[in-house]
Coordinates of C-alpha atoms in Angstrom, one line a residue:
Chain A
M272 CA -8.9 -65.2 -14.7
L273 CA -10.2 -63.6 -18.2
A274 CA -9.8 -60.5 -17.0
R275 CA -6.2 -61.1 -16.0
L276 CA -5.2 -62.5 -19.3
S277 CA -6.9 -59.6 -21.1
W278 CA -4.8 -57.4 -19.3
K279 CA -1.7 -59.3 -19.3
Q280 CA -2.0 -59.0 -23.4
V281 CA -2.7 -55.1 -23.5
R282 CA -0.5 -53.6 -20.5
G283 CA 2.9 -53.6 -22.4
S284 CA 1.2 -51.3 -25.2
R285 CA 3.0 -47.9 -25.4
L286 CA 0.0 -46.4 -27.2
L287 CA -2.3 -47.4 -24.2
M288 CA 0.3 -46.0 -21.8
G289 CA 0.3 -42.8 -23.8
L290 CA -3.4 -42.6 -23.7
L291 CA -3.5 -43.1 -19.8
S292 CA -1.0 -40.4 -19.6
A293 CA -3.1 -37.8 -21.8
A294 CA -6.2 -38.7 -19.4
A295 CA -4.1 -38.2 -16.3
I296 CA -2.7 -34.8 -17.9
S297 CA -6.2 -33.6 -18.7
W298 CA -7.6 -34.4 -15.3
L299 CA -4.5 -32.5 -13.8
V300 CA -5.1 -29.5 -16.0
F301 CA -9.0 -29.5 -14.9
A302 CA -7.8 -30.0 -11.1
I303 CA -5.4 -26.8 -11.2
L304 CA -8.1 -24.9 -13.0
I305 CA -10.4 -25.8 -9.9
Y306 CA -7.7 -25.0 -7.4
L307 CA -6.9 -21.8 -8.9
H308 CA -10.1 -20.4 -8.0
F309 CA -9.5 -21.1 -4.1
N310 CA -5.6 -20.3 -4.0
T311 CA -5.4 -16.5 -3.5
G312 CA -1.6 -16.8 -3.3
A313 CA -1.2 -18.4 -6.7
I314 CA -4.2 -15.8 -7.9
E315 CA -2.2 -13.1 -6.9
L316 CA 1.5 -14.3 -8.3
L317 CA 0.0 -15.2 -11.9
N318 CA -1.8 -11.7 -11.5
L319 CA -5.0 -13.3 -12.2
V320 CA -8.9 -11.8 -12.1
V321 CA -11.1 -14.6 -10.4
S322 CA -14.0 -13.3 -12.4
R323 CA -11.9 -14.1 -15.5
L324 CA -11.0 -17.6 -14.3
V325 CA -13.1 -20.5 -16.3
P326 CA -16.4 -20.7 -14.1
I327 CA -16.8 -24.1 -12.4
N328 CA -20.2 -25.1 -13.4
S329 CA -22.1 -28.1 -15.3
R330 CA -20.4 -26.8 -18.5
F331 CA -16.8 -27.1 -16.8
F332 CA -17.6 -30.8 -16.1
L333 CA -19.5 -31.5 -19.6
T334 CA -16.2 -30.2 -21.0
F335 CA -13.9 -32.5 -19.0
L336 CA -16.3 -35.6 -19.7
G337 CA -16.0 -34.7 -23.4
I338 CA -12.3 -34.4 -23.5
Q339 CA -12.3 -38.0 -21.5
A340 CA -14.7 -39.5 -23.7
V341 CA -12.5 -39.0 -26.8
L342 CA -9.3 -40.8 -25.0
A343 CA -12.1 -43.2 -24.2
F344 CA -12.7 -44.0 -27.7
F345 CA -9.2 -44.6 -28.6
L346 CA -8.9 -46.8 -25.6
V347 CA -12.0 -49.1 -26.8
L348 CA -10.2 -48.9 -30.2
L349 CA -7.1 -50.5 -28.8
L350 CA -8.4 -52.7 -26.2
V351 CA -11.8 -54.2 -27.3
P352 CA -11.2 -55.9 -30.7
P353 CA -8.1 -57.7 -29.8
V354 CA -9.5 -59.6 -26.9
F355 CA -12.2 -61.0 -28.9
S356 CA -10.5 -61.5 -32.4
R357 CA -7.7 -63.3 -30.7
D358 CA -10.1 -66.0 -29.8
L359 CA -12.3 -66.1 -32.6
A360 CA -9.6 -66.1 -35.5
H361 CA -8.0 -68.6 -33.4
Q362 CA -11.1 -70.6 -32.7
A363 CA -10.2 -70.9 -29.3
L364 CA -13.8 -70.0 -27.6
A365 CA -14.6 -73.6 -27.8
Y366 CA -11.4 -74.3 -25.2
Y367 CA -13.1 -71.3 -23.1
L368 CA -16.5 -72.6 -23.1
S369 CA -15.5 -76.3 -22.1
R370 CA -15.0 -75.0 -18.6
P371 CA -17.5 -73.9 -16.3
L372 CA -17.8 -70.5 -17.9
S373 CA -20.8 -69.2 -19.4
K374 CA -21.2 -66.8 -22.5
L375 CA -21.9 -64.2 -20.0
E376 CA -19.1 -64.7 -17.8
Y377 CA -16.5 -64.9 -20.8
A378 CA -18.1 -61.6 -22.3
W379 CA -17.7 -59.9 -19.3
G380 CA -14.2 -61.3 -18.5
K381 CA -13.2 -60.0 -21.6
L382 CA -14.6 -56.8 -21.5
A383 CA -13.7 -56.2 -17.8
V384 CA -10.5 -54.4 -18.7
A385 CA -11.9 -52.1 -20.9
A386 CA -14.8 -51.1 -18.6
G387 CA -12.1 -50.6 -16.0
L388 CA -10.0 -48.6 -18.0
L389 CA -12.8 -46.9 -19.1
S390 CA -14.0 -46.3 -15.7
A391 CA -10.5 -44.9 -14.8
V392 CA -10.7 -42.2 -17.4
T393 CA -14.1 -41.1 -17.2
W394 CA -16.2 -41.3 -14.4
I395 CA -13.7 -41.8 -11.4
P396 CA -11.4 -38.6 -12.3
G397 CA -14.8 -37.0 -12.8
L398 CA -16.1 -37.7 -9.4
L399 CA -12.6 -36.8 -8.1
L400 CA -12.7 -33.4 -9.6
F401 CA -16.2 -32.9 -8.3
G402 CA -15.0 -33.8 -4.8
L403 CA -12.3 -31.4 -5.0
Q404 CA -14.3 -28.9 -6.1
A405 CA -17.2 -29.6 -3.3
G406 CA -14.3 -29.8 -1.0
L407 CA -12.7 -26.7 -1.5
E408 CA -16.1 -24.5 -1.9
G409 CA -17.7 -25.9 1.1
Q410 CA -21.0 -24.1 2.3
G411 CA -23.2 -27.3 0.8
W412 CA -22.0 -26.8 -3.0
G413 CA -21.6 -30.5 -3.6
R414 CA -25.5 -31.1 -2.1
Q415 CA -26.6 -28.5 -4.5
H416 CA -25.0 -29.6 -7.5
A417 CA -25.1 -33.3 -6.8
H418 CA -27.0 -33.8 -10.1
I419 CA -23.2 -32.9 -11.7
A420 CA -22.0 -36.1 -9.9
V421 CA -24.9 -38.4 -10.7
A422 CA -24.5 -36.8 -14.8
L423 CA -20.7 -37.7 -14.4
F424 CA -21.5 -41.4 -13.5
L425 CA -24.5 -42.1 -15.7
G426 CA -22.7 -40.0 -18.8
S427 CA -19.8 -42.3 -18.3
L428 CA -21.8 -45.3 -18.5
I429 CA -24.1 -44.1 -21.4
W430 CA -20.5 -43.4 -23.3
M431 CA -19.5 -46.9 -22.4
A432 CA -22.7 -48.4 -23.9
V433 CA -22.2 -46.4 -26.7
I434 CA -18.6 -47.0 -27.9
A435 CA -17.7 -50.3 -26.0
L436 CA -21.0 -52.5 -26.5
P437 CA -20.7 -51.8 -30.4
A438 CA -16.9 -52.4 -30.4
A439 CA -17.4 -55.7 -28.9
A440 CA -20.2 -56.7 -31.2
L441 CA -18.3 -55.7 -34.3
S442 CA -15.4 -57.6 -33.2
T443 CA -17.3 -60.8 -32.8
W444 CA -18.9 -60.3 -36.0
M445 CA -16.1 -59.2 -37.9
R446 CA -13.7 -61.9 -36.2
R447 CA -10.5 -60.1 -37.5
R448 CA -9.1 -57.1 -35.7
L449 CA -8.2 -54.8 -38.6
S450 CA -11.8 -55.3 -39.8
A451 CA -13.3 -54.8 -36.4
T452 CA -11.2 -51.5 -35.7
A453 CA -12.1 -50.3 -39.4
A454 CA -15.7 -50.6 -38.8
L455 CA -15.6 -49.4 -35.5
L456 CA -14.1 -46.2 -36.9
G457 CA -16.9 -46.1 -39.6
W458 CA -19.5 -46.4 -36.6
F459 CA -17.9 -43.7 -35.0
F460 CA -17.8 -41.1 -38.0
V461 CA -20.0 -42.2 -40.4
P462 CA -23.5 -41.9 -38.8
G463 CA -22.6 -38.5 -37.8
I464 CA -22.5 -37.3 -41.5
I465 CA -25.7 -38.7 -42.5
A466 CA -27.3 -37.5 -39.4
G467 CA -26.0 -33.8 -40.5
I468 CA -27.4 -34.2 -44.1
I469 CA -31.0 -35.8 -43.0
N470 CA -30.9 -32.6 -40.4
R471 CA -30.0 -29.9 -43.0
G472 CA -32.0 -31.8 -45.8
L473 CA -35.4 -32.1 -43.8
T474 CA -34.5 -29.0 -41.5
T475 CA -35.2 -31.4 -38.2
P476 CA -33.0 -32.5 -35.6
W477 CA -34.4 -36.2 -35.5
G478 CA -31.6 -37.1 -37.8
N479 CA -29.8 -37.0 -34.9
L480 CA -31.0 -40.2 -33.5
F481 CA -28.8 -42.1 -36.4
S482 CA -25.7 -40.6 -34.8
P483 CA -24.0 -42.3 -31.6
L484 CA -22.4 -39.4 -31.1
S485 CA -25.4 -36.9 -31.2
L486 CA -27.0 -39.2 -29.0
A487 CA -24.5 -39.0 -26.4
R488 CA -24.4 -35.5 -26.5
I489 CA -28.5 -35.0 -26.1
A490 CA -28.0 -37.4 -22.9
W491 CA -25.1 -35.6 -21.5
L492 CA -26.9 -31.9 -22.0
A493 CA -29.9 -33.5 -20.5
L494 CA -28.0 -34.9 -17.4
F495 CA -25.9 -31.9 -16.7
Q496 CA -29.1 -29.8 -17.0
I497 CA -28.0 -27.7 -19.9
T498 CA -30.0 -26.1 -22.1
T499 CA -28.7 -25.1 -25.4
P500 CA -29.2 -21.4 -26.4
S501 CA -31.9 -21.2 -29.3
A502 CA -31.3 -18.7 -32.2
H503 CA -34.5 -16.3 -32.9
P504 CA -37.2 -18.1 -35.2
V505 CA -36.3 -16.1 -38.3
L506 CA -36.9 -17.9 -41.5
H507 CA -34.1 -18.8 -43.6
H508 CA -34.9 -19.3 -47.3
G509 CA -38.3 -20.3 -46.4
R510 CA -37.3 -22.6 -43.8
M511 CA -36.5 -22.4 -40.0
P512 CA -32.8 -22.2 -39.2
L513 CA -31.6 -25.6 -37.4
Q514 CA -30.8 -23.8 -34.1
A515 CA -34.2 -22.2 -34.0
I516 CA -35.9 -26.2 -34.0
K517 CA -36.8 -27.8 -30.8
P518 CA -33.9 -30.2 -29.8
V519 CA -34.8 -34.2 -30.0
P520 CA -36.2 -34.9 -26.2
A521 CA -33.6 -36.8 -24.1
W522 CA -36.1 -39.9 -23.6
C523 CA -36.0 -40.4 -27.1
A524 CA -31.6 -40.6 -26.9
Y525 CA -32.4 -42.9 -23.9
L526 CA -34.5 -45.1 -25.5
T527 CA -32.6 -45.0 -28.7
I528 CA -29.3 -45.9 -26.8
T529 CA -30.9 -49.0 -25.0
M530 CA -32.1 -50.2 -28.4
L531 CA -28.7 -50.3 -29.6
A532 CA -27.3 -51.6 -26.6
A533 CA -29.7 -54.5 -26.8
V534 CA -28.9 -54.9 -30.5
C535 CA -25.4 -55.1 -29.8
I536 CA -25.8 -57.6 -26.8
A537 CA -28.1 -59.8 -29.1
I538 CA -25.2 -60.0 -31.8
L539 CA -22.8 -60.6 -28.8
W540 CA -24.7 -63.3 -27.7
R541 CA -25.4 -64.8 -31.1
R542 CA -21.8 -64.7 -32.3
L543 CA -20.0 -66.2 -29.5
E544 CA -20.8 -69.6 -30.6
P545 CA -18.0 -72.4 -29.3
I546 CA -18.7 -74.2 -32.7
R547 CA -19.4 -72.7 -36.1
G548 CA -20.2 -74.7 -39.3
V549 CA -17.1 -74.8 -41.3
R550 CA -17.8 -73.4 -44.7
G551 CA -17.3 -75.5 -47.9
Chain B
M1497 CA 4.8 -80.8 -86.6
N1498 CA 3.5 -78.4 -89.0
S1499 CA 5.1 -74.8 -88.9
S1500 CA 1.9 -73.1 -87.1
A1501 CA 2.1 -75.6 -84.4
A1502 CA 5.8 -75.2 -83.7
S1503 CA 5.1 -71.4 -83.8
L1504 CA 2.4 -72.1 -81.3
T1505 CA 4.4 -74.0 -79.0
H1506 CA 7.4 -71.6 -79.1
D1507 CA 5.4 -68.7 -78.4
A1508 CA 3.6 -70.7 -75.6
F1509 CA 6.9 -71.1 -73.8
R1510 CA 8.2 -67.5 -74.2
P1511 CA 9.0 -66.4 -70.7
Q1512 CA 7.7 -62.3 -71.3
R1513 CA 4.7 -63.8 -72.8
D1514 CA 4.1 -66.3 -69.6
A1515 CA 4.8 -63.5 -67.6
G1516 CA 2.3 -61.2 -68.8
R1517 CA -0.2 -64.1 -69.1
G1518 CA 0.4 -64.3 -65.4
F1519 CA 0.1 -61.3 -64.4
R1520 CA -3.3 -60.8 -66.3
A1521 CA -4.5 -63.7 -64.7
W1522 CA -3.4 -62.1 -61.2
L1523 CA -4.9 -59.3 -61.8
A1524 CA -8.3 -60.9 -62.9
Y1525 CA -7.8 -62.6 -59.7
E1526 CA -7.3 -59.8 -57.7
F1527 CA -10.0 -58.0 -58.8
K1528 CA -12.4 -60.8 -58.2
R1529 CA -11.2 -61.2 -54.6
A1530 CA -11.7 -57.4 -54.0
L1531 CA -15.4 -57.5 -55.2
A1532 CA -16.0 -61.0 -53.8
P1533 CA -19.3 -60.6 -51.8
R1534 CA -18.0 -61.4 -48.2
R1535 CA -15.4 -58.6 -48.6
A1536 CA -17.4 -56.1 -50.9
G1537 CA -20.7 -56.4 -49.2
A1538 CA -20.2 -53.3 -46.9
L1539 CA -18.2 -51.4 -49.7
V1540 CA -21.5 -51.9 -51.8
A1541 CA -23.4 -50.8 -49.1
L1542 CA -21.1 -47.6 -48.5
A1543 CA -21.2 -46.8 -52.2
L1544 CA -25.1 -47.2 -52.3
L1545 CA -25.5 -44.8 -49.1
P1546 CA -25.3 -41.4 -50.6
A1547 CA -28.3 -42.4 -53.4
A1548 CA -30.2 -44.1 -50.6
I1549 CA -30.1 -40.9 -48.5
I1550 CA -31.1 -38.7 -51.4
L1551 CA -33.9 -40.9 -52.3
L1552 CA -35.0 -41.3 -48.7
L1553 CA -34.8 -37.3 -48.1
G1554 CA -37.0 -36.8 -51.3
W1555 CA -39.5 -39.4 -50.4
V1556 CA -40.0 -37.7 -46.6
A1557 CA -40.2 -34.3 -48.5
R1558 CA -42.9 -35.8 -50.7
W1559 CA -44.8 -37.5 -48.0
H1560 CA -44.7 -34.1 -46.1
G1561 CA -46.3 -32.4 -49.2
D1562 CA -43.0 -30.5 -50.0
N1563 CA -41.7 -30.2 -53.6
P1564 CA -38.4 -32.4 -53.4
A1565 CA -36.6 -30.1 -56.2
S1566 CA -36.5 -27.3 -53.7
M1567 CA -34.4 -29.1 -51.2
L1568 CA -32.7 -31.5 -53.5
S1569 CA -30.9 -28.3 -55.2
P1570 CA -27.4 -28.5 -56.9
G1571 CA -25.9 -26.6 -53.9
F1572 CA -27.1 -29.6 -51.7
Y1573 CA -25.8 -32.2 -54.2
A1574 CA -22.6 -30.1 -54.2
R1575 CA -22.1 -30.5 -50.4
L1576 CA -23.5 -34.0 -50.1
F1577 CA -21.0 -34.8 -52.8
D1578 CA -18.1 -33.1 -50.4
E1579 CA -19.2 -34.2 -47.1
L1580 CA -20.5 -37.8 -47.8
L1581 CA -18.8 -38.9 -50.9
L1582 CA -15.4 -37.8 -50.9
R1583 CA -14.7 -37.5 -47.3
T1584 CA -16.8 -40.3 -46.2
V1585 CA -17.7 -42.8 -48.4
V1586 CA -14.6 -42.6 -50.8
F1587 CA -12.3 -42.1 -48.1
F1588 CA -13.5 -44.6 -45.4
G1589 CA -14.0 -47.0 -48.7
C1590 CA -10.6 -46.8 -49.8
A1591 CA -9.4 -47.3 -46.4
W1592 CA -11.2 -50.3 -46.2
L1593 CA -10.6 -51.8 -49.5
F1594 CA -6.6 -50.7 -50.2
I1595 CA -5.5 -51.4 -46.4
Q1596 CA -6.9 -55.0 -46.8
L1597 CA -5.4 -55.6 -49.8
V1598 CA -2.1 -56.1 -48.0
R1599 CA -2.5 -56.3 -44.7
G1600 CA -5.7 -58.2 -44.9
E1601 CA -3.3 -60.9 -46.5
L1602 CA -1.3 -60.8 -43.5
T1603 CA -4.0 -61.1 -41.1
A1604 CA -5.5 -64.1 -43.1
R1605 CA -1.9 -65.6 -43.3
T1606 CA -2.2 -66.0 -47.1
L1607 CA 0.2 -64.1 -48.3
H1608 CA 2.6 -66.6 -48.9
Y1609 CA 0.4 -68.2 -51.7
A1610 CA 0.6 -65.0 -53.4
W1611 CA 4.5 -65.4 -53.4
L1612 CA 4.4 -68.9 -55.0
V1613 CA 2.7 -67.0 -58.1
P1614 CA 5.5 -67.0 -60.7
V1615 CA 5.3 -63.6 -61.4
R1616 CA 7.9 -60.8 -60.0
R1617 CA 6.8 -59.3 -56.8
T1618 CA 6.7 -55.6 -58.0
R1619 CA 4.4 -56.7 -60.6
L1620 CA 2.2 -58.8 -57.9
G1621 CA 2.4 -55.4 -56.1
G1622 CA 1.1 -53.4 -59.2
G1623 CA -1.6 -56.0 -59.9
K1624 CA -3.0 -55.6 -56.2
F1625 CA -3.1 -51.9 -56.9
L1626 CA -4.5 -52.2 -60.2
A1627 CA -7.3 -54.4 -59.0
G1628 CA -7.9 -52.3 -56.1
M1629 CA -8.1 -49.0 -58.3
G1630 CA -10.4 -51.0 -60.5
A1631 CA -13.1 -51.9 -57.7
A1632 CA -12.9 -48.7 -56.1
L1633 CA -13.6 -46.9 -59.7
L1634 CA -16.6 -49.4 -60.0
L1635 CA -17.9 -49.1 -56.5
F1636 CA -17.4 -45.4 -56.0
G1637 CA -17.5 -43.9 -59.3
G1638 CA -20.8 -46.2 -59.7
G1639 CA -22.1 -44.7 -56.4
T1640 CA -21.3 -41.0 -57.5
L1641 CA -23.2 -41.9 -61.0
L1642 CA -26.0 -43.5 -59.0
S1643 CA -26.6 -40.5 -56.1
R1644 CA -26.6 -37.9 -59.4
L1645 CA -29.2 -40.0 -61.2
A1646 CA -31.4 -40.5 -57.9
I1647 CA -31.2 -36.7 -57.6
E1648 CA -32.4 -36.1 -60.9
Y1649 CA -35.3 -38.9 -60.6
M1650 CA -36.3 -37.3 -57.3
R1651 CA -36.3 -33.5 -58.7
D1652 CA -38.5 -34.9 -61.6
L1653 CA -36.4 -33.0 -64.2
P1654 CA -34.7 -34.6 -67.1
P1655 CA -31.0 -33.5 -66.9
A1656 CA -30.3 -31.0 -69.4
G1657 CA -26.8 -31.2 -71.7
A1658 CA -24.6 -29.1 -69.4
E1659 CA -25.9 -31.5 -66.5
W1660 CA -24.6 -34.4 -68.1
G1661 CA -20.9 -32.5 -68.3
T1662 CA -21.2 -31.7 -64.2
L1663 CA -22.0 -35.3 -63.9
G1664 CA -18.5 -36.4 -65.7
G1665 CA -17.1 -33.7 -63.4
Y1666 CA -18.4 -35.2 -60.5
V1667 CA -17.6 -39.0 -61.5
G1668 CA -14.3 -37.5 -62.7
V1669 CA -13.4 -36.1 -59.2
A1670 CA -14.3 -39.1 -57.4
A1671 CA -12.0 -41.2 -59.5
L1672 CA -9.3 -39.2 -58.7
A1673 CA -10.3 -39.3 -55.1
C1674 CA -10.1 -43.0 -55.3
L1675 CA -6.6 -43.0 -57.1
G1676 CA -5.2 -40.1 -54.4
Y1677 CA -6.8 -42.0 -51.3
G1678 CA -6.3 -45.4 -52.7
A1679 CA -2.6 -45.0 -53.2
V1680 CA -1.8 -43.4 -49.9
F1681 CA -3.5 -46.4 -48.0
F1682 CA -1.9 -48.7 -50.3
L1683 CA 1.0 -47.5 -49.1
L1684 CA 0.0 -47.6 -45.3
G1685 CA -1.1 -51.3 -45.8
A1686 CA 1.8 -52.3 -47.3
G1687 CA 4.1 -50.5 -44.8
V1688 CA 2.9 -50.0 -41.6
R1689 CA 1.9 -52.8 -39.1
Q1690 CA -1.1 -51.0 -37.6
P1691 CA -2.3 -49.0 -40.4
L1692 CA -5.7 -47.7 -38.9
F1693 CA -4.1 -45.1 -36.4
P1694 CA -2.0 -43.4 -39.0
A1695 CA -5.3 -43.6 -41.4
L1696 CA -7.1 -42.0 -38.6
A1697 CA -4.5 -39.1 -38.2
F1698 CA -4.9 -38.8 -42.0
Y1699 CA -8.8 -38.3 -41.6
G1700 CA -8.1 -35.8 -39.0
W1701 CA -5.6 -33.9 -41.3
E1702 CA -8.1 -33.8 -44.2
Q1703 CA -11.0 -33.0 -42.0
I1704 CA -8.8 -29.7 -40.8
N1705 CA -7.6 -28.9 -43.8
F1706 CA -9.4 -25.7 -43.9
L1707 CA -7.9 -24.6 -40.6
L1708 CA -4.5 -24.8 -41.8
P1709 CA -2.3 -21.9 -43.3
P1710 CA -2.9 -21.9 -47.0
W1711 CA 0.9 -23.3 -47.7
L1712 CA 0.0 -26.2 -45.7
Q1713 CA -3.4 -26.7 -47.3
R1714 CA -1.4 -28.1 -50.3
C1715 CA -0.2 -31.0 -48.3
S1716 CA -3.6 -32.8 -48.6
I1717 CA -5.8 -34.5 -51.2
I1718 CA -8.9 -32.8 -50.3
Y1719 CA -7.4 -29.4 -51.4
Y1720 CA -7.0 -30.5 -54.9
L1721 CA -10.2 -32.3 -55.0
H1722 CA -11.9 -29.2 -53.9
A1723 CA -10.1 -27.3 -56.8
L1724 CA -11.5 -29.8 -58.9
H1725 CA -15.2 -29.5 -57.7
P1726 CA -18.0 -29.1 -60.4
G1727 CA -20.3 -27.7 -57.8
S1728 CA -19.8 -24.5 -55.4
I1729 CA -19.2 -25.4 -51.8
P1730 CA -19.7 -22.8 -48.7
Q1731 CA -16.6 -21.4 -47.0
H1732 CA -16.0 -22.1 -43.3
E1733 CA -16.3 -19.1 -41.3
W1734 CA -13.3 -19.4 -39.5
G1735 CA -10.9 -20.8 -42.1
F1736 CA -8.2 -19.7 -44.3
V1737 CA -9.1 -19.1 -48.0
P1738 CA -7.6 -22.0 -49.9
P1739 CA -4.7 -20.7 -52.4
P1740 CA -6.2 -20.6 -56.0
I1741 CA -5.0 -23.4 -58.5
S1742 CA -5.6 -24.3 -61.8
Y1743 CA -7.6 -27.4 -62.9
G1744 CA -4.6 -28.9 -64.9
A1745 CA -2.4 -28.3 -61.7
A1746 CA -4.8 -29.9 -59.3
I1747 CA -5.0 -33.0 -61.9
A1748 CA -1.3 -33.1 -62.3
W1749 CA -0.6 -33.1 -58.3
L1750 CA -3.2 -35.5 -57.6
L1751 CA -1.8 -38.2 -60.4
G1752 CA 1.6 -37.3 -59.1
I1753 CA 0.4 -38.0 -55.3
G1754 CA -1.3 -41.5 -56.6
A1755 CA 1.8 -42.3 -58.8
L1756 CA 4.5 -41.8 -56.3
S1757 CA 2.3 -43.5 -53.2
A1758 CA 1.4 -46.6 -55.3
W1759 CA 5.3 -46.6 -56.5
L1760 CA 6.3 -46.5 -52.8
G1761 CA 3.8 -49.2 -51.5
V1762 CA 4.7 -51.4 -54.6
R1763 CA 8.3 -51.1 -53.5
R1764 CA 7.5 -51.9 -49.9
F1765 CA 5.0 -54.8 -51.0
A1766 CA 8.3 -56.3 -53.0
R1767 CA 10.4 -56.2 -50.3
L1768 CA 8.0 -57.2 -47.4
E1769 CA 9.0 -60.0 -45.1
I1770 CA 6.3 -62.1 -44.2
S1771 CA 5.9 -62.5 -40.0
Y1772 CA 2.6 -63.7 -39.3
G1773 CA 3.2 -63.2 -35.5
G1774 CA 1.4 -60.7 -33.8
E1775 CA -1.1 -60.0 -37.1
E1776 CA -4.7 -61.0 -36.0

């Protein structure tokens, strides 16, 4: 019921339709790129050389996930703050929780629409693309590259944890849509800049642990089994260049993301109180 | 009634004098409101962020046995000032502070109280903007000053005469950034129902400024701030070289953009019709 109500609140938004359309167009472009590899008629008609087409590999699917992740962030910005802030700003939580409904069920009900739409723009189209490629290529391509399918699914879940859980926690904390959206924007942009300064200042990659974007990127690279090319270890002003330094291990990123998710869930749990003290 | 008492009574009821007193009271009220602990906590943290990062980097370098002076060079500070202070702290801080001035009152459903104040609406709007500017100058000008002092402290070098001049330059550029960004966000807060999405677009525009052709680079605030930057910041490898501009012209443009945006924002505020429906 909660999910249905949340969906009713957002379904009329033109911005939402625009974002979903953009996600669909992006998927279509990638599907066409895959299809072109196998349609000899189209290749001849367009005068294309197969070897010059974009190769269909882990990087191809990672690029797709990266583009969809940006759209997913905008979806979260649009969907998550209003569903919580409306109830909290109007003191409506007590009415919900006076029914046979636990806090967990309430939170899940409110987040279900966001989770559904995020899935619809991230891992579901990603797996459809993977299926299209596996089907067209045949010869056990799907089985040989199963890690890509796993990476698309897990990478999307990681991204949801990195953006949707902080969005829910900030929305319940701030209690106003405007403040929550602003805080979410800050959460998305500011830590990355801090991480860059720490990395440059100390010539270390560990600053990336401060940035949710970098955390997700490290996790994705590990899941897609992509290794970043490292530069030659030439000293630059007496220091190693950043590219030459060993990147942060993936397990550190997984651990930080898990801790981040735990903190967000704890905040959500703490702030979803049906009755709060009245300030004097 | 003696003559002095008569003149006092006469003065006390002069409408212009009452309006002036009302405006000053309004200004003081808005200034205190902008810096109220519940509102300004995040802003204070944001303003102190650069100084905190410098101290953290310096202490970590000392802990590693390095000399912080080699890392915290003037070039490092120039880049930190550009990336962290101007583009992040001042930008997001002004966005938060100035959008909340009007839009925050609409979401809290308290704007009608402001309109009960016996002061003309244009003056109320002007007072709001000036109070926001005062708060921004105090927070971000102070934050710039503290960050510069933090770097001198970590370098263990007493600032020489020329460095005090540079310090003044940095604080001045931060103040002009507060004016430019603050006025634009005040206009957005007063004129747009969902100001965060245009603010996000504005952030993107400011970030990609170096990629724009030279004539288009002039249509941004960061271009003029870079022209006034007291340090040297590295040019992007694949960007356009910004067209040269004199200090005087850059200051005049920033003052002009600030004054025009603030004037438009005040006009929009004065004509605002209260409609709390849909504000959350």
